[in-house]
Every structure is written in structure tokens, then in C-alpha cells.
Short mmCIF file of C-alpha atoms in Angstrom, two decimals:
data_model
loop_
_atom_site.label_atom_id
_atom_site.label_comp_id
_atom_site.label_asym_id
_atom_site.label_seq_id
_atom_site.Cartn_x
_atom_site.Cartn_y
_atom_site.Cartn_z
CA MET A 227 8.40 -72.65 172.12
CA ARG A 228 9.02 -69.68 174.42
CA ILE A 229 12.39 -67.98 174.94
CA ARG A 230 12.70 -67.37 178.67
CA THR A 231 16.14 -65.75 178.77
CA GLN A 232 18.55 -64.21 176.29
CA SER A 233 22.28 -63.73 176.91
CA ASN A 234 25.22 -62.19 175.08
CA PRO A 235 27.43 -64.44 172.92
CA GLN A 236 30.32 -65.99 174.81
CA ARG A 237 32.74 -66.39 171.89
CA CYS A 238 33.73 -64.60 168.69
CA GLU A 239 31.67 -65.44 165.62
CA ILE A 240 34.76 -65.10 163.38
CA CYS A 241 37.48 -67.12 165.12
CA HIS A 242 35.02 -69.06 167.35
CA LYS A 243 37.27 -68.60 170.41
CA ALA A 244 36.51 -67.03 173.78
CA ASP A 245 39.97 -66.13 175.15
CA CYS A 246 40.13 -62.70 173.45
CA PHE A 247 36.38 -62.08 173.37
CA GLU A 248 34.53 -59.56 175.57
CA PRO A 249 30.88 -60.71 175.98
CA ASP A 250 29.67 -57.32 177.24
CA THR A 251 30.85 -55.43 174.14
CA SER A 252 31.01 -58.33 171.64
CA PHE A 253 34.56 -57.23 170.85
CA CYS A 254 37.28 -59.72 169.85
CA SER A 255 40.81 -58.34 170.19
CA ARG A 256 42.18 -61.19 168.01
CA CYS A 257 39.93 -60.31 165.07
CA ASN A 258 39.86 -56.62 166.10
CA ILE A 259 36.21 -56.23 165.18
CA VAL A 260 33.00 -55.39 166.96
CA MET A 261 30.32 -57.75 165.71
CA LYS A 262 27.22 -55.97 167.00
CA THR A 263 26.68 -52.66 168.76
CA SER A 264 23.67 -50.48 169.47
CA ASN A 265 21.36 -53.22 168.21
CA THR A 266 22.84 -52.82 164.71
CA SER A 267 24.59 -55.74 163.07
CA VAL A 268 27.89 -55.00 161.34
CA GLY A 269 27.03 -57.63 158.75
CA SER A 270 26.60 -61.30 158.10
CA ILE A 271 29.41 -63.67 159.02
CA ALA A 272 30.17 -64.26 155.32
CA GLU A 273 30.41 -60.51 154.70
CA VAL A 274 32.69 -59.94 157.69
CA LYS A 275 35.01 -62.79 156.67
CA SER A 276 35.23 -61.28 153.18
CA ILE A 277 36.20 -57.94 154.72
CA LEU A 278 38.89 -59.52 156.90
CA ARG A 279 40.35 -61.39 153.90
CA SER A 280 40.62 -58.05 152.10
CA GLY A 281 42.82 -56.61 154.86
CA ILE A 282 40.05 -54.36 156.19
CA GLN A 283 38.99 -54.17 159.82
CA ILE A 284 35.86 -52.59 161.26
CA GLU A 285 35.33 -51.22 164.75
CA ARG A 286 31.98 -49.73 165.66
CA SER A 287 30.81 -48.03 168.83
CA ASP A 288 28.12 -45.53 169.76
CA LYS A 289 30.58 -42.66 169.24
CA GLU A 290 32.65 -43.75 166.23
CA LEU A 291 32.84 -46.02 163.19
CA ARG A 292 36.44 -46.89 162.34
CA LEU A 293 37.50 -48.62 159.10
CA THR A 294 41.14 -49.71 158.75
CA LYS A 295 42.79 -50.95 155.54
CA ALA A 296 46.39 -52.16 155.25
CA TRP A 297 48.60 -50.58 152.62
CA TYR A 298 50.43 -53.79 151.78
CA ASP A 299 50.42 -54.80 148.11
CA LYS A 300 52.57 -57.90 147.63
CA LYS A 301 52.90 -57.58 143.85
CA ASN A 302 54.01 -53.94 143.88
CA ALA A 303 56.27 -54.40 146.89
CA ARG A 304 58.42 -57.04 145.18
CA PHE A 305 59.24 -54.76 142.26
CA LEU A 306 59.83 -51.74 144.52
CA ILE A 307 62.17 -53.70 146.79
CA PHE A 308 64.30 -54.67 143.78
CA PHE A 309 64.24 -51.17 142.27
CA ALA A 310 64.95 -49.35 145.56
CA SER A 311 67.78 -51.75 146.39
CA LEU A 312 69.39 -51.29 142.97
CA TRP A 313 68.96 -47.49 143.10
CA ASN A 314 70.49 -47.14 146.58
CA LEU A 315 73.28 -49.60 145.76
CA ILE A 316 74.36 -47.49 142.77
CA ILE A 317 74.15 -44.26 144.78
CA GLY A 318 76.12 -45.88 147.60
CA VAL A 319 78.90 -46.87 145.19
CA PHE A 320 79.13 -43.30 143.91
CA TRP A 321 79.29 -41.96 147.48
CA LEU A 322 82.28 -44.23 148.10
CA TYR A 323 84.01 -43.59 144.77
CA ILE A 324 83.76 -39.78 144.42
CA PRO A 325 85.23 -38.75 147.84
CA ILE A 326 88.08 -41.24 147.41
CA GLU A 327 88.80 -39.85 143.92
CA ILE A 328 88.81 -36.26 145.25
CA ILE A 329 91.26 -37.19 148.02
CA LEU A 330 93.59 -39.03 145.65
CA THR A 331 93.54 -36.45 142.84
CA GLN A 332 93.19 -33.32 144.98
CA ASP A 333 90.76 -32.11 142.31
CA LEU A 334 88.18 -29.96 144.13
CA THR A 335 86.19 -29.39 140.93
CA LYS A 336 84.78 -32.87 141.42
CA LEU A 337 82.85 -31.57 144.44
CA SER A 338 80.12 -30.63 141.96
CA GLN A 339 79.49 -34.35 141.48
CA ILE A 340 78.57 -34.62 145.16
CA VAL A 341 76.02 -31.85 144.67
CA PHE A 342 74.59 -33.91 141.80
CA LEU A 343 74.33 -36.95 144.10
CA ILE A 344 72.33 -35.22 146.83
CA PRO A 345 68.88 -35.17 145.09
CA HIS A 346 69.37 -38.77 143.93
CA THR A 347 70.20 -39.76 147.50
CA ILE A 348 67.03 -38.08 148.75
CA ILE A 349 65.01 -40.02 146.16
CA GLY A 350 66.63 -43.26 147.34
CA LEU A 351 65.73 -42.50 150.97
CA LEU A 352 62.16 -41.72 149.93
CA PHE A 353 61.98 -45.13 148.21
CA ILE A 354 63.04 -46.77 151.48
CA TYR A 355 60.50 -44.73 153.47
CA TYR A 356 57.74 -45.69 151.05
CA LEU A 357 58.63 -49.39 151.29
CA ILE A 358 58.47 -49.25 155.09
CA ALA A 359 55.12 -47.48 154.84
CA ILE A 360 53.76 -50.19 152.52
CA TYR A 361 54.40 -52.84 155.15
CA LYS A 362 53.61 -50.80 158.27
CA ASN A 363 50.99 -48.20 157.36
CA TYR A 364 47.20 -48.34 157.47
CA ILE A 365 44.59 -46.13 155.90
CA VAL A 366 42.10 -45.26 158.64
CA ILE A 367 38.62 -43.85 158.01
CA SER A 368 37.07 -42.52 161.23
CA VAL A 369 33.40 -41.54 161.11
CA THR A 370 31.50 -39.65 163.81
CA ASP A 371 28.31 -37.62 163.82
CA THR A 372 30.31 -34.49 163.02
CA VAL A 373 33.29 -35.46 160.84
CA LEU A 374 34.74 -38.10 158.50
CA ILE A 375 38.53 -38.33 158.67
CA VAL A 376 40.87 -40.22 156.31
CA GLU A 377 44.42 -40.53 157.65
CA HIS A 378 47.51 -42.72 157.42
CA GLU A 379 49.09 -44.43 160.44
CA PRO A 380 51.61 -44.87 161.99
CA LEU A 381 54.08 -43.23 159.54
CA PRO A 382 53.12 -39.74 158.31
CA TRP A 383 52.09 -39.63 154.66
CA VAL A 384 49.80 -37.42 152.60
CA ILE A 385 47.65 -34.65 154.09
CA THR A 386 44.82 -35.93 156.28
CA GLN A 387 41.37 -35.53 154.74
CA ARG A 388 38.64 -34.05 156.93
CA ILE A 389 35.06 -33.88 155.69
CA SER A 390 32.18 -32.55 157.74
CA SER A 391 29.53 -35.27 158.08
CA SER A 392 26.85 -32.69 157.33
CA LYS A 393 28.42 -32.12 153.86
CA LEU A 394 28.16 -35.79 152.83
CA LEU A 395 25.44 -36.51 150.28
CA GLN A 396 26.19 -40.12 149.29
CA LEU A 397 28.81 -42.84 149.42
CA TYR A 398 29.34 -44.87 146.25
CA VAL A 399 31.67 -47.38 144.60
CA LYS A 400 33.08 -47.04 141.09
CA GLN A 401 35.46 -49.13 139.05
CA GLU A 402 38.93 -47.59 139.05
CA GLY A 403 40.65 -49.77 136.50
CA ILE A 404 42.10 -53.22 136.00
CA LEU A 405 45.25 -55.04 137.06
CA LYS A 406 46.55 -57.52 134.50
CA THR A 407 48.65 -60.49 135.54
CA LYS A 408 49.79 -63.56 133.65
CA LYS A 409 46.95 -65.62 135.10
CA GLU A 410 44.04 -63.20 135.42
CA VAL A 411 42.61 -59.71 135.03
CA ILE A 412 41.60 -58.14 138.35
CA LYS A 413 39.10 -55.28 138.49
CA LEU A 414 39.89 -52.57 141.06
CA TYR A 415 37.35 -50.33 142.77
CA ASP A 416 37.27 -47.00 144.64
CA LEU A 417 35.09 -46.07 147.59
CA CYS A 418 34.10 -42.43 147.05
CA ALA A 419 32.04 -39.73 148.73
CA LYS A 420 29.76 -37.31 146.90
CA LEU A 421 29.48 -33.98 148.75
CA LYS A 422 26.46 -31.71 148.70
CA ASP A 423 28.41 -29.11 146.69
CA GLY A 424 28.95 -31.69 143.91
CA THR A 425 32.56 -32.51 144.81
CA ASP A 426 33.72 -36.13 144.59
CA VAL A 427 36.28 -37.34 147.15
CA LYS A 428 38.13 -40.69 146.97
CA LEU A 429 38.20 -42.38 150.38
CA LEU A 430 39.71 -45.80 149.57
CA SER A 431 41.29 -46.93 146.32
CA SER A 432 42.28 -50.20 144.64
CA LEU A 433 39.74 -52.36 146.46
CA PRO A 434 39.86 -55.88 144.99
CA SER A 435 36.11 -56.46 145.17
CA GLU A 436 33.02 -54.39 144.50
CA ASP A 437 31.25 -56.31 147.29
CA VAL A 438 33.83 -55.09 149.81
CA GLY A 439 33.41 -51.50 148.63
CA GLN A 440 29.63 -51.69 148.78
CA PHE A 441 29.76 -53.27 152.23
CA LEU A 442 31.87 -50.37 153.52
CA GLU A 443 29.58 -47.89 151.75
CA LYS A 444 26.60 -49.40 153.53
CA GLN A 445 28.30 -49.26 156.94
CA ILE A 446 29.13 -45.54 156.66
CA GLU A 447 25.72 -44.62 155.27
CA GLN A 448 23.91 -46.58 157.96
CA TYR A 449 26.05 -45.06 160.69
CA LEU A 450 25.33 -41.50 159.50
CA GLY A 451 21.71 -42.20 158.59
CA ILE A 452 22.22 -41.48 154.88
CA ILE A 453 19.54 -42.96 152.62
CA ASP A 454 21.19 -44.69 149.67
CA GLN A 455 20.51 -43.05 146.30
CA PRO A 456 21.98 -43.88 142.86
CA ILE A 457 25.00 -41.82 141.75
CA GLU A 458 26.06 -41.40 138.13
CA GLY A 459 29.12 -43.52 137.41
CA GLU A 460 28.76 -45.91 140.35
CA ILE A 461 28.48 -49.65 139.90
CA SER A 462 25.09 -51.23 140.56
CA ASN A 463 24.59 -51.65 144.30
CA LYS A 464 24.15 -55.26 145.32
CA CYS A 465 24.74 -54.73 149.03
CA LEU A 466 21.68 -52.92 150.28
CA GLY A 467 20.32 -55.45 152.69
#
């Protein structure tokens, strides 16, 4: 059997639809993932589906590798919604009660209570901001030949991390801890970078699967041409293929 011609795929290998698929770039805007670029496969279909289920998206081009992970944690969000609502409700009641009491009693010494409320009000507003960030924000790792950037979008959060690509020695995955629920115990993992000066930098935390972490490790190392080497404290690498 001889293959006479070879053409680009005409539909996405994840959603199996063609309406949002660009054959020339193999990019599906529905799945938001580039399946193959520069003759390098992003991964097997099973691996990619596992990544998508974990809330992680991958975009790869000749100039940049971009990994995006949603903040959203359903279990933590439920508790925080209740706590933030209760906190702000109590503060709101005090903001209504104290000014009315000052007006009725003409006792200006009670103004000190308003000063006491201000830091608690700020904390309440920060709770609300954090809840919005949980639902809206993404952690974005951008990798180029010169720099690796870890930032939070679209709402501003912690300081953006910038690491020169030339300083990266290895990427590795280690177990962070466990999350206990009534039904199961879930192991959590961190994706970390080991720098040439011996510094360890956490890139992504609380990953629900070591396979996901090792898949992302492989993508960054392959993109930068880093040869995988064992790192003390990392979990055994099963994702080298």
C-alpha cells in the first residue's frame, strides 16, 4: 500500500467537530487547544482529554507555549461563600446600627467604633474580591525561548513570576499533600521548577493528578529542549514517552 497524498485533519480530535476547527493550524477555538504544531504532537488523545478534564488548556505555537489553569475549586468556594456572606452581613449591620446610634444619642465618642469597623470592612471586601477571582481568574504559564512567566488573569493577584529560560535546570512534580473528604482521600501535586542556582520555584499547585503534572512537565521540557533528569523529592516519572 502506497500513500499518494497526505492532508491536514479537517475536524478537531477532541470534540470531533469542524465548525470551530482551523485545518491549517490544527486549532480548535471550542476546545482552545492546538493539537499539533511544528511536527511535534502535544500528546495522545487520552492525555489531552485528561488535561481538559482537569481545567487545564494548552496552546502551542512556534513562538510560545501557553498553559492555562482555572482557579475554581468547588469545595473551597462553597465554604468561602458562606463565610464571606456571614462576615459582610455582620459588618453591614454594624454600619447601619452605629451611625444611627450616634445620631440619636449625640455621643461622638462612639465614632471610635467606626474606626474599628474600617479594617474589618476591608477584610470583607477582600473576601468578595477573592471569591470573584476564584470563579473568574486563570493561572497562565507562558513559555518562550527566553522567559517563563507565571501570571494571574484577568483580575490582578500576586506578583507575576518571571524566570529566564536559560536559568531552568529541570521541571518536576512532587506530592504537596492530601485532601480528605467523607468519601475519599485525594492526593495533591505541585509542578515545580529547579533552577541552576539550586532554587526551587512552584509553578502550579494542588493538581489533582500526578499524570497531569508530569504531562505538563514534559510539554515545557520538550518545548525548551531540556533533557529530563531525576530530581530529589519528585515522584517517579511515568510520562516520558
